[in-house]
């Protein structure tokens, strides 16, 4: 039976491949994610051992059990690593014999080796880099080919956060003729831009792998979003056999549509290679037209408009989905950030999946694109530093070539908190920085920085590195001295705050700041019994600040280009200030499940113009705390004051004063109705009412998308709420919710945002955490109706329909 299934699979794959790939097509890019086999094994599995079928992207670690004895440690998420093997069989017809065939991997974590038909194609140690192998020399035609990938994430710890394990990004099969544009073979720049016209220069690399010299015509057409051709250039050149040729073409676009945060307009460069009237290759490149500047006195401007960078740092994991990339999940994260008012992302601390940059291009988000978390001196026992000497140049050049056409990128970061920064008597760090910066400048002209937590002018990276921007990690107390300490240099806060919070937990009083831990190198032995952190903005690390303190400084100083908050989302691993049983971070403005914490709304009140009013904590206290004084905070905007009422009695109106970003009342707890009204010029702007919740009575399901694509990858994120009989969220509910799904889809993840939960992410159940949990539903490739049901002991169950469409 297995033999029949294998033969049928090969027949279907061969039919699909050959029907999609006609000999006349100059270039074919094919999704190569489906139908892989996978096995965990320290040694190469034998043919008789059991493999399981998986689709890519795939992260095997996320399905493991949390355990502090896992070699990754709590800092790495307390999840397992190991060695994994992937293989895939495919058939190409005889018509491919004169073609070039490549496999492209967007990322394999880590230390990957790839074979085709037993021939080693190569080794890449860096788990975040994208790369390509030429399959052509080892292909069999009209016969089975097997690609085998070994992924070694067994040497741990090799990361300071959760890395994931496996072929966790997308894979493509690319077929071209022998004369073609190689991977990352176009470079589009706009050296002169105004509202009237833009100069566009396209540099194209052409390789000739045919059996002789080729006389070709290179045609580049510039097309706007509506498909209109707005620029055209044609060049004739001779490309000798076996040679890489480069051609520069210059065009002008009249009245260009500029890429901006509000209107992220994109263009496409369509590059066509012809010879004797025959099309040899077609290669497309998206780009944007914009200009920006970093000024030592005025900060950052985009298209001539002064713009404060309001950014967040994001790690690469996607919560319950782990490191396995999903574009829809990433789009959700970015959308939640934009709704907070974020306009920039720092890719901490590694190259992101290429789709992250595509989304930022499309959504209008600025990017600090970061390459390294360490150089030659390591931070963990088995990290990339052991490969630094042999690999850093190739990896950096591949990274810049891959990403340099994205208009969203405004800064290259070549290092985060690099250990070489601390030796002020040795210029080695500065020499490495200068070497890396020279590599970047040979490929692109955008500003370069490092993210430094040694902010002394004697830091060798700053002193000798020849960098364009001085990046500060933390040290907000030094910001205003920057012009004196670094005259005529440009400031950017590459990492800020490290404020801590558990969604839904509140410790009082709230007007005293807690420093947890007391020092970065000392074990934290106090804290709360259940490893919680108060969600008022009053708990920070010793190197950081509260959310309000750093923004207060950056807001009022024009020379400060902007900031990147640590972090936008909680992430797996690094559970500062705690250790086990915590297994994920407390830094995020949004928890791991995607539910905002309260400080999220402080930024929303400051960074958006949409009227808002957020009052917390929920007006329901647990029975052992119902005699307390409760500190009630309100974040608001577009108003002069907020008046608070308890059971119809006014507790007074308050306004923000002295650079404050919230107002507060200290209220003796009394069950009932808490109401807040914001007013401007005496007129009501918004009203928020919170009723004391009763006992949990029923479940509510809210899907962020009720219609999703039937493509096998699209997702609906379903929020699960525990309500009382009147429909009020029960903020201390922790009921165990069970899920059942029928129809063309599956549950791919569950979560609740609790950093201490050891429940599996891949399950059909989850306990609520402060009244909420999350179910992630994925489509398959069949259209229809998915029915998701939720139930719990003692609660009224509920179902929701999600429609999948082609």
mmCIF file of N, CA and C in Angstrom, residues 105-190:
data_model
loop_
_atom_site.group_PDB
_atom_site.id
_atom_site.type_symbol
_atom_site.label_atom_id
_atom_site.label_comp_id
_atom_site.label_asym_id
_atom_site.label_seq_id
_atom_site.Cartn_x
_atom_site.Cartn_y
_atom_site.Cartn_z
ATOM 1 N N UNK A 105 15.887 28.530 -0.549
ATOM 2 C CA UNK A 105 15.429 28.422 0.837
ATOM 3 C C UNK A 105 15.462 29.810 1.462
ATOM 4 N N UNK A 106 14.346 30.229 2.042
ATOM 5 C CA UNK A 106 14.306 31.532 2.710
ATOM 6 C C UNK A 106 14.902 31.486 4.111
ATOM 7 N N UNK A 107 15.055 30.300 4.688
ATOM 8 C CA UNK A 107 15.669 30.191 6.005
ATOM 9 C C UNK A 107 15.540 28.788 6.561
ATOM 10 N N UNK A 108 16.644 28.263 7.080
ATOM 11 C CA UNK A 108 16.659 26.954 7.750
ATOM 12 C C UNK A 108 17.413 27.139 9.059
ATOM 13 N N UNK A 109 16.772 26.828 10.173
ATOM 14 C CA UNK A 109 17.465 26.973 11.464
ATOM 15 C C UNK A 109 17.829 25.584 11.986
ATOM 16 N N UNK A 110 19.103 25.321 12.046
ATOM 17 C CA UNK A 110 20.260 26.023 11.545
ATOM 18 C C UNK A 110 21.252 24.981 11.062
ATOM 19 N N UNK A 111 22.469 25.368 10.701
ATOM 20 C CA UNK A 111 23.528 24.449 10.272
ATOM 21 C C UNK A 111 22.989 23.427 9.279
ATOM 22 N N UNK A 112 22.471 23.928 8.175
ATOM 23 C CA UNK A 112 21.818 23.063 7.195
ATOM 24 C C UNK A 112 22.816 22.518 6.181
ATOM 25 N N UNK A 113 22.604 21.280 5.794
ATOM 26 C CA UNK A 113 23.291 20.642 4.679
ATOM 27 C C UNK A 113 22.233 20.100 3.730
ATOM 28 N N UNK A 114 22.458 20.297 2.437
ATOM 29 C CA UNK A 114 21.462 19.911 1.435
ATOM 30 C C UNK A 114 22.137 19.019 0.403
ATOM 31 N N UNK A 115 21.481 17.905 0.097
ATOM 32 C CA UNK A 115 21.945 16.980 -0.923
ATOM 33 C C UNK A 115 20.883 16.818 -2.001
ATOM 34 N N UNK A 116 21.313 16.594 -3.243
ATOM 35 C CA UNK A 116 20.420 16.173 -4.317
ATOM 36 C C UNK A 116 20.972 14.881 -4.905
ATOM 37 N N UNK A 117 20.146 13.856 -4.830
ATOM 38 C CA UNK A 117 20.543 12.546 -5.366
ATOM 39 C C UNK A 117 21.900 12.108 -4.822
ATOM 40 N N UNK A 118 22.115 12.365 -3.537
ATOM 41 C CA UNK A 118 23.328 11.937 -2.872
ATOM 42 C C UNK A 118 24.502 12.879 -2.993
ATOM 43 N N UNK A 119 24.381 13.939 -3.792
ATOM 44 C CA UNK A 119 25.468 14.894 -3.976
ATOM 45 C C UNK A 119 25.263 16.093 -3.066
ATOM 46 N N UNK A 120 26.283 16.400 -2.252
ATOM 47 C CA UNK A 120 26.185 17.530 -1.333
ATOM 48 C C UNK A 120 26.199 18.836 -2.115
ATOM 49 N N UNK A 121 25.161 19.658 -1.912
ATOM 50 C CA UNK A 121 25.070 20.958 -2.581
ATOM 51 C C UNK A 121 25.724 22.059 -1.768
ATOM 52 N N UNK A 122 25.703 21.932 -0.449
ATOM 53 C CA UNK A 122 26.317 22.979 0.351
ATOM 54 C C UNK A 122 25.894 22.940 1.801
ATOM 55 N N UNK A 123 26.513 23.825 2.559
ATOM 56 C CA UNK A 123 26.310 23.969 4.006
ATOM 57 C C UNK A 123 26.138 25.447 4.319
ATOM 58 N N UNK A 124 25.111 25.784 5.107
ATOM 59 C CA UNK A 124 24.937 27.162 5.587
ATOM 60 C C UNK A 124 24.682 27.109 7.086
ATOM 61 N N UNK A 125 25.589 27.670 7.882
ATOM 62 C CA UNK A 125 25.400 27.615 9.330
ATOM 63 C C UNK A 125 24.383 28.608 9.867
ATOM 64 N N UNK A 126 24.252 29.774 9.215
ATOM 65 C CA UNK A 126 23.384 30.819 9.734
ATOM 66 C C UNK A 126 21.921 30.424 9.550
ATOM 67 N N UNK A 127 21.174 30.428 10.643
ATOM 68 C CA UNK A 127 19.793 29.977 10.592
ATOM 69 C C UNK A 127 18.808 30.979 10.039
ATOM 70 N N UNK A 128 19.245 32.216 9.763
ATOM 71 C CA UNK A 128 18.322 33.256 9.325
ATOM 72 C C UNK A 128 18.569 33.703 7.885
ATOM 73 N N UNK A 129 19.615 33.219 7.266
ATOM 74 C CA UNK A 129 19.988 33.710 5.952
ATOM 75 C C UNK A 129 19.217 32.965 4.859
ATOM 76 N N UNK A 130 18.914 33.647 3.769
ATOM 77 C CA UNK A 130 18.289 33.020 2.596
ATOM 78 C C UNK A 130 19.381 32.618 1.613
ATOM 79 N N UNK A 131 19.163 31.509 0.903
ATOM 80 C CA UNK A 131 20.199 31.037 -0.012
ATOM 81 C C UNK A 131 19.582 30.167 -1.104
ATOM 82 N N UNK A 132 20.412 29.871 -2.099
ATOM 83 C CA UNK A 132 19.972 29.141 -3.285
ATOM 84 C C UNK A 132 21.031 28.117 -3.671
ATOM 85 N N UNK A 133 20.583 26.957 -4.189
ATOM 86 C CA UNK A 133 21.494 25.977 -4.761
ATOM 87 C C UNK A 133 21.082 25.670 -6.198
ATOM 88 N N UNK A 134 22.091 25.469 -7.031
ATOM 89 C CA UNK A 134 21.877 25.061 -8.420
ATOM 90 C C UNK A 134 21.759 23.537 -8.459
ATOM 91 N N UNK A 135 20.579 23.049 -8.817
ATOM 92 C CA UNK A 135 20.347 21.602 -8.877
ATOM 93 C C UNK A 135 20.784 20.987 -10.203
ATOM 94 N N UNK A 136 20.990 21.831 -11.203
ATOM 95 C CA UNK A 136 21.129 21.367 -12.579
ATOM 96 C C UNK A 136 22.152 20.248 -12.766
ATOM 97 N N UNK A 137 23.360 20.340 -12.217
ATOM 98 C CA UNK A 137 24.371 19.313 -12.522
ATOM 99 C C UNK A 137 24.006 17.910 -12.053
ATOM 100 N N UNK A 138 23.092 17.789 -11.094
ATOM 101 C CA UNK A 138 22.839 16.492 -10.476
ATOM 102 C C UNK A 138 21.420 15.972 -10.733
ATOM 103 N N UNK A 139 20.691 16.620 -11.628
ATOM 104 C CA UNK A 139 19.310 16.214 -11.895
ATOM 105 C C UNK A 139 19.246 14.955 -12.748
ATOM 106 N N UNK A 140 18.210 14.166 -12.505
ATOM 107 C CA UNK A 140 17.852 13.048 -13.365
ATOM 108 C C UNK A 140 16.560 13.424 -14.080
ATOM 109 N N UNK A 141 16.458 13.055 -15.341
ATOM 110 C CA UNK A 141 15.281 13.421 -16.123
ATOM 111 C C UNK A 141 14.438 12.198 -16.400
ATOM 112 N N UNK A 142 13.115 12.390 -16.297
ATOM 113 C CA UNK A 142 12.161 11.285 -16.406
ATOM 114 C C UNK A 142 12.453 10.202 -15.379
ATOM 115 N N UNK A 143 12.962 10.617 -14.226
ATOM 116 C CA UNK A 143 13.253 9.687 -13.142
ATOM 117 C C UNK A 143 13.123 10.444 -11.826
ATOM 118 N N UNK A 144 13.064 9.689 -10.748
ATOM 119 C CA UNK A 144 12.893 10.307 -9.433
ATOM 120 C C UNK A 144 14.159 11.022 -8.992
ATOM 121 N N UNK A 145 13.989 12.260 -8.517
ATOM 122 C CA UNK A 145 15.040 13.005 -7.841
ATOM 123 C C UNK A 145 14.671 13.110 -6.369
ATOM 124 N N UNK A 146 15.673 13.059 -5.515
ATOM 125 C CA UNK A 146 15.414 13.227 -4.085
ATOM 126 C C UNK A 146 16.319 14.303 -3.521
ATOM 127 N N UNK A 147 15.695 15.285 -2.891
ATOM 128 C CA UNK A 147 16.436 16.316 -2.179
ATOM 129 C C UNK A 147 16.351 15.987 -0.693
ATOM 130 N N UNK A 148 17.507 16.016 -0.029
ATOM 131 C CA UNK A 148 17.620 15.669 1.385
ATOM 132 C C UNK A 148 18.248 16.844 2.121
ATOM 133 N N UNK A 149 17.656 17.215 3.255
ATOM 134 C CA UNK A 149 18.143 18.345 4.046
ATOM 135 C C UNK A 149 18.363 17.887 5.481
ATOM 136 N N UNK A 150 19.552 18.136 5.979
ATOM 137 C CA UNK A 150 19.851 17.908 7.392
ATOM 138 C C UNK A 150 19.865 19.252 8.112
ATOM 139 N N UNK A 151 19.142 19.334 9.219
ATOM 140 C CA UNK A 151 19.068 20.554 10.027
ATOM 141 C C UNK A 151 19.565 20.214 11.421
ATOM 142 N N UNK A 152 20.626 20.878 11.846
ATOM 143 C CA UNK A 152 21.245 20.547 13.126
ATOM 144 C C UNK A 152 21.064 21.698 14.111
ATOM 145 N N UNK A 153 20.075 21.557 14.973
ATOM 146 C CA UNK A 153 19.889 22.507 16.074
ATOM 147 C C UNK A 153 20.096 21.810 17.409
ATOM 148 N N UNK A 154 21.021 20.853 17.386
ATOM 149 C CA UNK A 154 21.296 20.091 18.590
ATOM 150 C C UNK A 154 22.352 20.703 19.475
ATOM 151 N N UNK A 155 23.186 21.562 18.914
ATOM 152 C CA UNK A 155 24.241 22.198 19.709
ATOM 153 C C UNK A 155 23.666 23.461 20.352
ATOM 154 N N UNK A 156 23.281 23.350 21.604
ATOM 155 C CA UNK A 156 22.623 24.454 22.292
ATOM 156 C C UNK A 156 23.251 24.660 23.666
ATOM 157 N N UNK A 157 23.118 25.901 24.185
ATOM 158 C CA UNK A 157 22.382 27.040 23.620
ATOM 159 C C UNK A 157 23.170 27.730 22.512
ATOM 160 N N UNK A 158 22.438 28.156 21.476
ATOM 161 C CA UNK A 158 23.037 28.925 20.389
ATOM 162 C C UNK A 158 22.295 30.223 20.128
ATOM 163 N N UNK A 159 21.316 30.520 20.998
ATOM 164 C CA UNK A 159 20.503 31.726 20.828
ATOM 165 C C UNK A 159 20.083 32.226 22.191
ATOM 166 N N UNK A 160 19.862 33.519 22.300
ATOM 167 C CA UNK A 160 19.408 34.107 23.572
ATOM 168 C C UNK A 160 17.895 34.159 23.661
ATOM 169 N N UNK A 161 17.202 33.713 22.619
ATOM 170 C CA UNK A 161 15.741 33.681 22.589
ATOM 171 C C UNK A 161 15.337 32.420 21.852
ATOM 172 N N UNK A 162 14.043 32.173 21.749
ATOM 173 C CA UNK A 162 13.573 30.994 21.032
ATOM 174 C C UNK A 162 13.870 31.120 19.549
ATOM 175 N N UNK A 163 14.554 30.126 19.012
ATOM 176 C CA UNK A 163 14.928 30.158 17.611
ATOM 177 C C UNK A 163 13.976 29.360 16.731
ATOM 178 N N UNK A 164 13.389 28.282 17.285
ATOM 179 C CA UNK A 164 12.714 27.316 16.436
ATOM 180 C C UNK A 164 13.736 26.422 15.756
ATOM 181 N N UNK A 165 13.236 25.371 15.090
ATOM 182 C CA UNK A 165 14.111 24.406 14.432
ATOM 183 C C UNK A 165 13.452 23.923 13.154
ATOM 184 N N UNK A 166 14.240 23.883 12.067
ATOM 185 C CA UNK A 166 13.726 23.262 10.853
ATOM 186 C C UNK A 166 13.768 24.167 9.642
ATOM 187 N N UNK A 167 13.131 23.701 8.572
ATOM 188 C CA UNK A 167 12.954 24.516 7.367
ATOM 189 C C UNK A 167 11.716 25.371 7.637
ATOM 190 N N UNK A 168 11.934 26.481 8.294
ATOM 191 C CA UNK A 168 10.839 27.224 8.905
ATOM 192 C C UNK A 168 10.388 28.414 8.057
ATOM 193 N N UNK A 169 10.968 28.553 6.875
ATOM 194 C CA UNK A 169 10.517 29.564 5.934
ATOM 195 C C UNK A 169 10.239 28.907 4.587
ATOM 196 N N UNK A 170 9.790 29.686 3.628
ATOM 197 C CA UNK A 170 9.316 29.135 2.366
ATOM 198 C C UNK A 170 10.455 28.623 1.491
ATOM 199 N N UNK A 171 10.099 27.687 0.599
ATOM 200 C CA UNK A 171 11.032 27.092 -0.352
ATOM 201 C C UNK A 171 10.410 27.173 -1.742
ATOM 202 N N UNK A 172 11.252 27.486 -2.725
ATOM 203 C CA UNK A 172 10.781 27.588 -4.112
ATOM 204 C C UNK A 172 11.683 26.775 -5.039
ATOM 205 N N UNK A 173 11.105 26.284 -6.125
ATOM 206 C CA UNK A 173 11.850 25.695 -7.229
ATOM 207 C C UNK A 173 11.781 26.678 -8.389
ATOM 208 N N UNK A 174 12.935 27.122 -8.858
ATOM 209 C CA UNK A 174 13.005 28.144 -9.902
ATOM 210 C C UNK A 174 13.680 27.541 -11.130
ATOM 211 N N UNK A 175 13.034 27.696 -12.270
ATOM 212 C CA UNK A 175 13.557 27.168 -13.524
ATOM 213 C C UNK A 175 13.727 28.306 -14.519
ATOM 214 N N UNK A 176 14.904 28.364 -15.156
ATOM 215 C CA UNK A 176 15.193 29.393 -16.161
ATOM 216 C C UNK A 176 15.879 28.749 -17.354
ATOM 217 N N UNK A 177 16.078 29.554 -18.379
ATOM 218 C CA UNK A 177 16.958 29.157 -19.460
ATOM 219 C C UNK A 177 18.404 29.384 -19.069
ATOM 220 N N UNK A 178 19.354 29.062 -19.976
ATOM 221 C CA UNK A 178 20.772 29.208 -19.649
ATOM 222 C C UNK A 178 21.268 30.655 -19.629
ATOM 223 N N UNK A 179 20.510 31.599 -20.179
ATOM 224 C CA UNK A 179 20.841 33.019 -20.102
ATOM 225 C C UNK A 179 19.757 33.667 -19.246
ATOM 226 N N UNK A 180 20.126 34.203 -18.089
ATOM 227 C CA UNK A 180 19.101 34.589 -17.129
ATOM 228 C C UNK A 180 19.638 35.624 -16.143
ATOM 229 N N UNK A 181 18.711 36.224 -15.419
ATOM 230 C CA UNK A 181 19.051 37.101 -14.295
ATOM 231 C C UNK A 181 19.163 36.229 -13.050
ATOM 232 N N UNK A 182 20.326 36.226 -12.381
ATOM 233 C CA UNK A 182 20.474 35.371 -11.202
ATOM 234 C C UNK A 182 19.691 35.918 -10.009
ATOM 235 N N UNK A 183 19.618 35.115 -8.948
ATOM 236 C CA UNK A 183 18.917 35.530 -7.730
ATOM 237 C C UNK A 183 19.472 36.861 -7.228
ATOM 238 N N UNK A 184 18.566 37.769 -6.872
ATOM 239 C CA UNK A 184 18.897 39.122 -6.410
ATOM 240 C C UNK A 184 19.682 39.884 -7.476
ATOM 241 N N UNK A 185 19.380 39.638 -8.741
ATOM 242 C CA UNK A 185 20.191 40.167 -9.836
ATOM 243 C C UNK A 185 19.804 41.539 -10.342
ATOM 244 N N UNK A 186 18.845 42.200 -9.694
ATOM 245 C CA UNK A 186 18.530 43.584 -10.056
ATOM 246 C C UNK A 186 18.684 44.476 -8.842
ATOM 247 N N UNK A 187 19.061 45.706 -9.106
ATOM 248 C CA UNK A 187 19.210 46.701 -8.045
ATOM 249 C C UNK A 187 18.618 47.999 -8.560
ATOM 250 N N UNK A 188 17.561 48.482 -7.871
ATOM 251 C CA UNK A 188 16.835 49.674 -8.301
ATOM 252 C C UNK A 188 17.094 50.785 -7.296
ATOM 253 N N UNK A 189 17.581 51.930 -7.797
ATOM 254 C CA UNK A 189 17.797 53.091 -6.935
ATOM 255 C C UNK A 189 17.137 54.311 -7.568
ATOM 256 N N UNK A 190 16.837 55.279 -6.728
ATOM 257 C CA UNK A 190 16.226 56.529 -7.191
ATOM 258 C C UNK A 190 17.071 57.688 -6.675
#
